Coordinates of C-alpha atoms in Angstrom, one line a residue:
X1 CA 87.1 -16.2 -1.2
X2 CA 85.1 -10.4 1.6
X3 CA 81.7 -1.0 0.9
X4 CA 82.6 0.9 -1.6
X5 CA 82.0 4.7 -2.3
X6 CA 82.1 7.0 -5.3
X7 CA 84.5 9.8 -5.7
X8 CA 85.4 12.6 -7.8
X9 CA 85.9 12.2 -11.7
X10 CA 89.4 13.5 -13.3
X11 CA 90.1 12.5 -16.5
X12 CA 94.0 12.1 -17.2
X13 CA 94.0 11.4 -21.0
X14 CA 92.1 14.2 -23.1
X15 CA 95.0 17.0 -23.5
X16 CA 94.1 20.2 -24.7
X17 CA 96.5 22.3 -25.9
X18 CA 96.3 26.1 -25.3
X19 CA 95.8 28.8 -28.1
X20 CA 98.8 28.4 -31.1
X21 CA 99.6 32.1 -31.9
X22 CA 101.9 33.4 -34.7
X23 CA 103.3 36.4 -34.7
X24 CA 104.5 38.2 -38.4
X25 CA 106.5 41.5 -38.5
X26 CA 104.5 44.6 -38.0
X27 CA 102.1 46.0 -38.9
X28 CA 100.6 42.9 -40.0
X29 CA 97.7 41.9 -38.0
X30 CA 98.7 38.4 -36.0
X31 CA 96.6 35.0 -37.2
X32 CA 93.7 33.9 -35.2
X33 CA 94.3 31.4 -32.5
X34 CA 94.1 27.8 -33.7
X35 CA 92.7 25.4 -30.9
X36 CA 94.4 21.9 -30.8
X37 CA 91.9 19.4 -31.3
X38 CA 91.5 17.0 -28.3
X39 CA 93.1 13.5 -28.5
X40 CA 90.7 11.1 -29.4
X41 CA 89.7 8.4 -26.3
X42 CA 91.2 5.3 -26.0
X43 CA 89.4 2.0 -27.2
X44 CA 89.9 -1.4 -25.6
X45 CA 91.4 -2.7 -28.9
X46 CA 93.6 0.3 -28.7
X47 CA 94.8 -0.8 -25.1
X48 CA 95.4 -4.5 -26.1
X49 CA 97.6 -3.0 -29.0
X50 CA 99.3 -0.8 -27.2
X51 CA 100.1 -3.6 -24.9
X52 CA 101.0 -6.6 -26.2
X53 CA 104.3 -6.8 -24.5
X54 CA 103.3 -6.1 -20.9
X55 CA 100.9 -8.3 -20.7
X56 CA 102.0 -11.9 -18.9
X57 CA 101.0 -15.5 -19.2
X58 CA 101.9 -17.5 -16.1
X59 CA 102.1 -21.0 -17.1
X60 CA 103.3 -24.1 -14.6
X61 CA 103.0 -27.6 -13.8
X62 CA 99.8 -27.5 -12.2
X63 CA 98.0 -24.4 -13.3
X64 CA 98.1 -20.6 -15.4
X65 CA 97.1 -17.4 -14.3
X66 CA 97.6 -14.2 -15.7
X67 CA 100.1 -11.1 -14.8
X68 CA 101.4 -7.9 -16.3
X69 CA 104.5 -5.6 -16.3
X70 CA 104.3 -2.4 -14.8
X71 CA 106.3 0.3 -13.7
X72 CA 105.6 1.5 -10.0
X73 CA 108.2 3.9 -8.0
X74 CA 111.4 3.8 -9.8
X75 CA 111.3 0.2 -11.3
X76 CA 109.4 -2.1 -13.7
X77 CA 107.5 -5.1 -11.8
X78 CA 105.8 -7.8 -12.7
X79 CA 102.4 -8.1 -10.9
X80 CA 100.1 -11.0 -10.7
X81 CA 98.2 -12.5 -7.2
X82 CA 99.5 -13.7 -4.5
X83 CA 97.0 -16.7 -4.6
X84 CA 98.3 -17.1 -8.3
X85 CA 102.0 -17.6 -7.1
X86 CA 101.1 -20.0 -4.3
X87 CA 99.1 -22.1 -6.7
X88 CA 101.0 -22.3 -9.9
X89 CA 104.2 -24.2 -9.2
X90 CA 107.0 -23.8 -10.9
X91 CA 105.8 -20.8 -13.2
X92 CA 107.2 -19.5 -16.0
X93 CA 106.3 -16.0 -17.6
X94 CA 105.8 -14.7 -21.1
X95 CA 104.2 -12.2 -23.3
X96 CA 101.5 -12.5 -25.6
X97 CA 104.6 -12.2 -28.4
X98 CA 106.4 -15.1 -26.6
X99 CA 109.0 -13.7 -24.9
X100 CA 110.1 -14.9 -21.5
X101 CA 110.3 -12.6 -19.1
X102 CA 113.1 -12.4 -16.1
X103 CA 112.3 -11.7 -12.6
X104 CA 114.2 -10.9 -9.7
X105 CA 113.5 -10.7 -6.2
X106 CA 109.8 -11.1 -5.4
X107 CA 108.1 -9.6 -2.4
X108 CA 103.9 -10.3 -1.6
X109 CA 101.7 -7.1 -0.5
X110 CA 100.7 -6.7 3.1
X111 CA 97.3 -6.5 3.2
X112 CA 96.4 -7.0 -0.3
X113 CA 96.1 -10.3 -2.8
X114 CA 99.2 -9.1 -4.6
X115 CA 102.4 -10.6 -5.8
X116 CA 105.2 -8.8 -7.4
X117 CA 108.9 -9.6 -8.9
X118 CA 111.2 -7.4 -10.4
X119 CA 111.4 -7.3 -14.2
X120 CA 115.1 -8.3 -14.8
X121 CA 114.4 -8.4 -18.9
X122 CA 111.3 -8.1 -21.0
X123 CA 108.3 -6.4 -21.7
X124 CA 107.2 -3.0 -21.7
X125 CA 105.4 -1.4 -18.6
X126 CA 102.2 -0.2 -18.3
X127 CA 101.4 2.8 -15.6
X128 CA 99.7 2.6 -12.6
X129 CA 97.3 5.2 -11.4
X130 CA 97.8 6.9 -8.0
X131 CA 95.0 8.1 -6.2
X132 CA 92.6 5.9 -7.8
X133 CA 90.0 7.2 -5.6
X134 CA 90.6 11.0 -7.0
X135 CA 91.4 10.1 -10.4
X136 CA 88.6 7.4 -11.1
X137 CA 85.0 7.4 -10.7
X138 CA 81.8 5.2 -10.6
X139 CA 80.7 4.4 -14.1
X140 CA 84.3 4.9 -16.0
X141 CA 84.9 2.4 -18.4
X142 CA 87.7 -0.4 -17.9
X143 CA 88.8 -3.1 -19.8
X144 CA 90.2 -6.4 -17.8
X145 CA 93.1 -8.3 -20.1
X146 CA 94.0 -11.8 -18.9
X147 CA 94.4 -15.5 -19.9
X148 CA 91.0 -16.8 -19.0
X149 CA 90.9 -20.1 -17.9
X150 CA 94.7 -20.6 -18.8
X151 CA 93.8 -20.7 -22.1
X152 CA 96.6 -19.3 -23.5
X153 CA 94.9 -16.2 -25.6
X154 CA 94.6 -12.7 -24.0
X155 CA 90.8 -11.6 -23.5
X156 CA 89.5 -8.3 -23.5
X157 CA 86.4 -8.1 -21.3
X158 CA 85.0 -4.8 -20.9
X159 CA 82.9 -3.5 -17.9
X160 CA 82.6 -0.3 -15.9
X161 CA 83.9 0.6 -12.5
X162 CA 80.6 -0.1 -9.5
X163 CA 82.5 1.2 -6.7
X164 CA 85.7 2.2 -5.1
X165 CA 86.9 1.4 -1.5
X166 CA 90.3 2.0 0.3
X167 CA 91.9 -1.2 -0.9
X168 CA 89.8 -2.6 -3.7
X169 CA 87.7 -1.7 -6.8
X170 CA 84.7 -3.3 -7.2
X171 CA 83.8 -3.9 -11.6
X172 CA 81.0 -5.6 -13.3
X173 CA 83.2 -6.9 -16.2
X174 CA 83.0 -10.7 -16.1
X175 CA 86.2 -11.9 -15.2
X176 CA 86.5 -15.2 -14.6
X177 CA 88.9 -17.9 -13.1
X178 CA 92.5 -17.7 -15.3
X179 CA 91.9 -13.8 -15.2
X180 CA 93.2 -13.3 -11.9
X181 CA 96.4 -11.4 -11.6
X182 CA 95.2 -9.5 -14.8
X183 CA 95.1 -5.7 -15.3
X184 CA 92.1 -3.9 -14.7
X185 CA 92.8 -0.7 -16.6
X186 CA 90.8 2.8 -16.6
X187 CA 90.1 3.2 -20.4
X188 CA 90.4 7.0 -20.4
X189 CA 93.7 7.1 -19.4
X190 CA 95.2 3.7 -19.9
X191 CA 96.4 3.2 -16.7
X192 CA 96.1 0.5 -14.1
X193 CA 93.7 0.7 -11.4
X194 CA 93.9 -2.7 -10.0
X195 CA 94.4 -6.1 -10.1
X196 CA 91.9 -8.4 -10.9
X197 CA 91.4 -10.4 -8.0
X198 CA 88.1 -12.7 -7.1
X199 CA 84.2 -13.0 -7.5
X200 CA 81.4 -13.5 -4.6
X201 CA 78.1 -14.9 -5.6
X202 CA 75.6 -13.3 -3.2
X203 CA 72.6 -16.0 -3.0
X204 CA 71.0 -14.4 0.0
X205 CA 69.5 -11.0 0.7
X206 CA 71.7 -9.5 3.3
X207 CA 68.7 -7.8 4.7
X208 CA 66.3 -10.5 5.2
X209 CA 68.9 -13.5 4.8
X210 CA 66.3 -15.3 2.4
X211 CA 67.5 -16.8 -1.0
X212 CA 67.5 -14.7 -3.9
X213 CA 66.0 -16.2 -7.1
X214 CA 68.9 -14.9 -9.0
X215 CA 72.3 -15.0 -7.1
X216 CA 74.4 -11.9 -7.5
X217 CA 78.2 -11.7 -8.9
X218 CA 80.5 -9.3 -7.5
X219 CA 84.0 -8.8 -9.1
X220 CA 86.9 -7.2 -7.1
X221 CA 90.6 -6.0 -7.6
X222 CA 93.0 -4.6 -5.3
X223 CA 94.3 -1.5 -5.7
X224 CA 98.0 -1.1 -6.2
X225 CA 98.1 2.4 -5.4
X226 CA 96.9 1.7 -1.9
X227 CA 100.0 -0.8 -1.0
X228 CA 101.8 0.5 2.0
X229 CA 104.1 -2.6 2.6
X230 CA 105.9 -5.4 0.7
X231 CA 107.3 -8.4 2.3
X232 CA 110.1 -9.8 0.7
X233 CA 109.5 -13.4 -0.1
X234 CA 112.0 -16.6 -0.1
X235 CA 110.3 -19.4 -2.7
X236 CA 110.8 -22.3 -0.1
X237 CA 109.2 -20.8 2.9
X238 CA 106.3 -19.4 0.5
X239 CA 105.9 -22.5 -1.2
X240 CA 105.8 -24.6 2.5
X241 CA 103.2 -22.2 3.7
X242 CA 101.0 -22.3 0.8
X243 CA 101.1 -26.3 1.3
X244 CA 99.7 -25.8 4.7
X245 CA 97.2 -23.4 3.9
X246 CA 96.3 -25.6 1.1
X247 CA 95.3 -28.5 3.4
X248 CA 93.8 -26.2 5.9
X249 CA 91.2 -25.1 3.1
X250 CA 90.7 -28.6 2.3
X251 CA 89.5 -29.8 5.5
X252 CA 87.0 -26.5 6.0
X253 CA 85.8 -27.8 2.7
X254 CA 85.4 -31.3 3.8
X255 CA 83.7 -30.2 7.4
X256 CA 81.2 -28.1 5.2
X257 CA 80.4 -31.3 3.1
X258 CA 79.2 -33.0 6.0
X259 CA 77.4 -30.6 7.4
X260 CA 75.5 -30.3 4.4
X261 CA 74.9 -34.0 4.4
X262 CA 73.9 -33.8 7.6
X263 CA 71.5 -30.7 7.2
X264 CA 70.2 -32.1 4.0
X265 CA 69.4 -35.8 5.0
X266 CA 69.6 -35.6 8.7
X267 CA 71.8 -38.3 8.4
X268 CA 75.4 -39.2 7.5
X269 CA 76.3 -40.6 3.8
X270 CA 79.3 -42.4 4.4
X271 CA 80.6 -42.4 0.8
X272 CA 80.6 -38.7 0.5
X273 CA 83.1 -38.7 3.1
X274 CA 86.8 -40.1 2.2
X275 CA 88.7 -37.5 4.5
X276 CA 90.3 -40.1 6.9
X277 CA 90.3 -38.0 9.9
X278 CA 86.8 -36.9 9.5
X279 CA 85.8 -40.5 8.6
X280 CA 87.0 -41.6 12.0
X281 CA 84.8 -39.0 13.7
X282 CA 81.9 -40.2 11.7
X283 CA 82.5 -44.0 12.0
X284 CA 82.6 -43.8 15.8
X285 CA 79.3 -41.7 16.1
X286 CA 77.4 -43.6 13.5
X287 CA 78.5 -46.9 15.7
X288 CA 77.1 -45.0 18.9
X289 CA 73.9 -44.0 17.5
X290 CA 73.2 -47.5 15.7
X291 CA 71.4 -49.2 18.8
X292 CA 67.4 -48.9 18.7
X293 CA 67.9 -49.2 22.4
X294 CA 69.9 -46.1 23.1
X295 CA 68.4 -43.6 25.4
X296 CA 68.2 -40.1 24.9
X297 CA 70.9 -39.5 27.3
X298 CA 73.4 -41.9 25.7
X299 CA 72.4 -40.4 22.6
X300 CA 73.2 -36.9 24.0
X301 CA 76.2 -37.9 25.3
X302 CA 77.3 -39.4 21.8
X303 CA 76.3 -36.1 20.0
X304 CA 78.2 -34.2 22.4
X305 CA 81.4 -36.2 22.1
X306 CA 81.3 -36.0 18.4
X307 CA 80.7 -32.3 18.1
X308 CA 83.9 -32.4 20.8
X309 CA 85.7 -34.4 18.0
X310 CA 84.7 -32.3 15.3
X311 CA 85.6 -29.2 17.1
X312 CA 88.8 -30.3 18.0
X313 CA 89.6 -31.8 14.5
X314 CA 89.0 -28.2 13.3
X315 CA 91.1 -26.6 15.6
X316 CA 94.2 -28.4 15.7
X317 CA 95.8 -27.7 12.7
X318 CA 94.8 -23.7 12.8
X319 CA 96.8 -23.7 16.2
X320 CA 100.0 -25.2 14.2
X321 CA 99.8 -23.1 11.3
X322 CA 99.8 -20.0 14.1
X323 CA 103.0 -21.0 14.8
X324 CA 104.1 -21.5 11.4
X325 CA 102.9 -18.9 9.0
X326 CA 104.7 -15.7 8.4
X327 CA 103.7 -13.9 5.3
X328 CA 100.6 -11.6 5.9
X329 CA 98.6 -12.8 2.9
X330 CA 98.5 -16.9 4.5
X331 CA 97.9 -14.9 7.9
X332 CA 94.9 -13.5 6.6
X333 CA 94.0 -16.4 5.0
X334 CA 94.1 -18.5 8.3
X335 CA 91.8 -15.9 10.1
X336 CA 89.3 -16.4 7.5
X337 CA 89.5 -20.5 7.8
X338 CA 89.3 -20.1 11.4
X339 CA 85.9 -18.2 11.0
X340 CA 84.8 -20.4 9.2
X341 CA 85.5 -23.5 11.3
X342 CA 83.7 -22.1 14.3
X343 CA 80.6 -21.5 11.8
X344 CA 80.3 -24.6 10.9
X345 CA 81.1 -26.6 14.5
X346 CA 77.9 -24.0 15.7
X347 CA 75.9 -25.4 13.1
X348 CA 76.9 -28.9 13.8
X349 CA 75.8 -28.4 17.4
X350 CA 72.5 -26.5 16.4
X351 CA 71.3 -29.4 13.6
X352 CA 72.2 -32.4 16.3
X353 CA 70.1 -30.4 18.9
X354 CA 66.9 -30.3 16.7
X355 CA 67.8 -34.0 15.6
X356 CA 67.8 -35.0 19.4
X357 CA 64.1 -33.5 19.7
X358 CA 62.8 -35.7 17.0
X359 CA 64.1 -39.0 18.4

């Protein structure tokens, strides 16, 4: 489930003290200045040890994820991804040492896949880096700490900053599902620069559109310091909208499966498609294309009706959701689903036109 520019580096960790001068009673000469040694750089192990009480396991009845406690503004919050909050039902939040984190009012960030809850009790907060584009730079070391694959164990995933954008940081740390909601920590400062959110797999060269021999994986996290607006959340409405979006995403995937089947085989494999709404369209289309005596005109009409039916199917739930969704996170997701649906139905039309020419 979607660039980036390097910026100047500003190390916030190394603290160099000024010269220390001891003055004795005259006429003795002053002692020579003694420079204070710079603090040793933090390591990934140091960061894990220091943050045992602010790394959070998110565990619900149907899944798991990661989170962390950090100080932002004048309060402490538990942060995770909005998609984690939407997908993990009945979630409980515990730190690495098993302490239950008591949370208050939830919020979802506008323009970001970030969810926050005020921390009433539990945990020790991380610090959030401000002005990430000024205080972190390409090739700076980072570490992602999270509940990989929901296994209940904190994994330490090392990497570097690949890019910094207005709302995102790109890193090469190989985080995986279950790490969603983990803090991306800038090793030199020990501060959070982003929330591990998603990865994309590039299978085609963006210039030539040809398949790449070895697909490239890119990983992104949303910046906390770039959030301007937070929407207060009521759980019943949030989960209701999450469920509506889940149904829309499922239908999009099912439509894409039909498209791949048709593109690969130039026919439909009925057993692959069990969605009742799609199956109804497929059964009608296949029934109207079974007759060997079907003329080109009639076959073309059947194809056009099939595409029209798919387009109606792919727009009806989108139109209803536009009336129901209120949270920015889901509205942005709906826009992406609408784009995907249009692409799918347009490609259906192209495939069927090609099939007509071979009949």
